Short mmCIF file of C-alpha atoms in Angstrom, two decimals:
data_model
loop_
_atom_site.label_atom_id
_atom_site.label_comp_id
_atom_site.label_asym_id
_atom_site.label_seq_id
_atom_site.Cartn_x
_atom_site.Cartn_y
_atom_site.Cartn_z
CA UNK A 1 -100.43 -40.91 21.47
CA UNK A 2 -98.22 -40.38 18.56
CA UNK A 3 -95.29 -38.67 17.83
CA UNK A 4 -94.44 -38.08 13.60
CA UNK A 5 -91.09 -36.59 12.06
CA UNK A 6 -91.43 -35.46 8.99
CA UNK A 7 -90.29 -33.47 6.02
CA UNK A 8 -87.42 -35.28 4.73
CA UNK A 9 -86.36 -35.26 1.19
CA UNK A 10 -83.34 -35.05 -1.21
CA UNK A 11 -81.49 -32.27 -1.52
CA UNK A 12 -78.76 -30.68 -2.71
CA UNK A 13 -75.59 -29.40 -0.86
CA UNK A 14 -75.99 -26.19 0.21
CA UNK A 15 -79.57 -26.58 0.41
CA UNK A 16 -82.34 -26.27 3.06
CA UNK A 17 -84.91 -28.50 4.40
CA UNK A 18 -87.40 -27.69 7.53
CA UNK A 19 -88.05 -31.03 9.51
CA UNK A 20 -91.35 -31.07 11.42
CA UNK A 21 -92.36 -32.90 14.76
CA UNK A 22 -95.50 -33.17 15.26
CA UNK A 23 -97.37 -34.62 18.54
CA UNK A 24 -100.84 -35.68 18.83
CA UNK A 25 -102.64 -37.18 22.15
CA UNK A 26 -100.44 -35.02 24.31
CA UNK A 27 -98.71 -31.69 24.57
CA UNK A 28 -95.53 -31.12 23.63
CA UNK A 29 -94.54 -27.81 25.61
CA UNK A 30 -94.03 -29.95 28.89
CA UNK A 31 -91.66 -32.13 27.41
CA UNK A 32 -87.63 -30.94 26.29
CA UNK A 33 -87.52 -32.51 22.59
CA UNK A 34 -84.29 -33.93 20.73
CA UNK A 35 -83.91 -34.28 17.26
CA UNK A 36 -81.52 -37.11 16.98
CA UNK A 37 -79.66 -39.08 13.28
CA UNK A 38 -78.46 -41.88 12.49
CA UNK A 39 -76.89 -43.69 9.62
CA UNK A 40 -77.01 -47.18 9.66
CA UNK A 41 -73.79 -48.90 11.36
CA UNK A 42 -73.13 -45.76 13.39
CA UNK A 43 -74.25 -44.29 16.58
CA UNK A 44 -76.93 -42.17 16.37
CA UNK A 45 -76.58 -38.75 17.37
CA UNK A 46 -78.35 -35.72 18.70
CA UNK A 47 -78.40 -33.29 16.70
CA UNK A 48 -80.22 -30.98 18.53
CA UNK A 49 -82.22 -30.12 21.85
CA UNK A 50 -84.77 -27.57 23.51
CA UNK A 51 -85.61 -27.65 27.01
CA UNK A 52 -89.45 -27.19 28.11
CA UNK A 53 -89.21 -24.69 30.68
CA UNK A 54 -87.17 -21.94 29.00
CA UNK A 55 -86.59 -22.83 25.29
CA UNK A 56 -82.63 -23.05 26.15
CA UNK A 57 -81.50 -24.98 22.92
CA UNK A 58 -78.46 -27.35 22.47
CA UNK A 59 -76.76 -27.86 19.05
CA UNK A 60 -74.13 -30.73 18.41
CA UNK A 61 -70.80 -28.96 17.35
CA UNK A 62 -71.80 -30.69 13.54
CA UNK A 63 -74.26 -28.48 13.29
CA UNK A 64 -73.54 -25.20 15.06
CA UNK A 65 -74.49 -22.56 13.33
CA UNK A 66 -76.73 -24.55 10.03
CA UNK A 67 -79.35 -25.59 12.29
CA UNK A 68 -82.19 -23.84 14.26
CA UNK A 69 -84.39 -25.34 16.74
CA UNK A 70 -87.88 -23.97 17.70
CA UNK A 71 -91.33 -24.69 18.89
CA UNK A 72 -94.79 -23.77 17.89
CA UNK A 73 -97.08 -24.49 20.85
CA UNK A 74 -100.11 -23.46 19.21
CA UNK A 75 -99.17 -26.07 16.11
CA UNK A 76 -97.75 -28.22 19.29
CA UNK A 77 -94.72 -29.12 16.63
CA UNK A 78 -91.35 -28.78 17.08
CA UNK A 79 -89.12 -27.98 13.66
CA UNK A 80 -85.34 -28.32 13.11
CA UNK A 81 -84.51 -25.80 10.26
CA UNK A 82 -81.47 -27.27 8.52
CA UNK A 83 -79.25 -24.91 6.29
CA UNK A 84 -76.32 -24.79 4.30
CA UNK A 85 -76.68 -28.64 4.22
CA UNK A 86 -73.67 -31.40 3.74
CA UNK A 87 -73.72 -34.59 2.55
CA UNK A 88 -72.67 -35.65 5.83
CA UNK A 89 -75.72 -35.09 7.43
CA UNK A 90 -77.13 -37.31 4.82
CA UNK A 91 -79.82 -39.58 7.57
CA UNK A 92 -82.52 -41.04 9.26
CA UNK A 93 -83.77 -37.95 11.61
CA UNK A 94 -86.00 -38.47 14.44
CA UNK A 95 -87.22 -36.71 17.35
CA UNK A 96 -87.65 -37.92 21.10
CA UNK A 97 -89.36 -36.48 24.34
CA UNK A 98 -87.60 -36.17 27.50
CA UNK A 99 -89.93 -36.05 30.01
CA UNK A 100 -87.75 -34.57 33.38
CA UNK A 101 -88.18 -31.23 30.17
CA UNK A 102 -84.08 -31.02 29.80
CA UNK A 103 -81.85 -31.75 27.52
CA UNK A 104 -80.16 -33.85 29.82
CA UNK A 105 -82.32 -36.36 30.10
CA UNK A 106 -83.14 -39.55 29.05
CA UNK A 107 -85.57 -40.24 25.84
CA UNK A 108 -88.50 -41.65 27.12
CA UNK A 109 -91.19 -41.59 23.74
CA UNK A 110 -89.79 -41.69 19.98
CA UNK A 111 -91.45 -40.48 16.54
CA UNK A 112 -90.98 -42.16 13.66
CA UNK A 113 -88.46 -40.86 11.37
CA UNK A 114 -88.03 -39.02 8.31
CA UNK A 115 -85.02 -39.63 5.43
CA UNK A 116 -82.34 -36.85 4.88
CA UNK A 117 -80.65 -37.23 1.92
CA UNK A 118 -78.12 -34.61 0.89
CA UNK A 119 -76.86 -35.07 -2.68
CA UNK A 120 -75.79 -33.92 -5.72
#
């Protein structure tokens, strides 16, 4: 049972990146999934959620409006599609189950994550 963030990179402001979580040993479509950041010495936020049952998503007011959450079931991957990037969302991103399937809910299985950097 594994869950992998990835596509992380360095990019510049204004720039795009697609992140990509990936399950394997279990299905991700039952499960609501949060992309979460953090940079070290602060909190680490969500970023981002979408609920199992009806794909309802939930954006952090940071991001409203530069980032788009989605699943692929067949692929059983969830991305976060991050535009018109800052250097403020310069982190570690990482994505989380929630196993009750909303967004409400507490994190129950963590991927490892992948490094953000936005830069000039």
């Amino acid at each position: 049972v594994q869950l992998q963030a990835s596509g992380g990179g360095l990019v510049q402001p204004g720039g795009s990146l697609r992140l990509s979580c990936a399950a394997s040993g279990f299905t991700l479509d039952m499960y609501a999934i949060g992309w979460f950041r953090q940079v070290p010495g602060k909190k680490r936020e969500e970023v981002s959620c979408i609920r199992s049952s009806d794909d309802r998503t939930y954006y952090a007011d940071s991001v409203k409006g530069r980032f788009t959450i989605s699943r692929d079931n067949a692929k059983n991957t969830v991305y976060l599609q991050m535009n018109s990037l800052k250097p403020e969302d310069t982190a570690n991103y990482t994505c989380a189950t929630k196993s009750n399937g909303f967004c409400s809910g507490v994190e129950d299985f963590w991927g490892q994550g992948t490094l953000v950097t936005v830069s000039s």
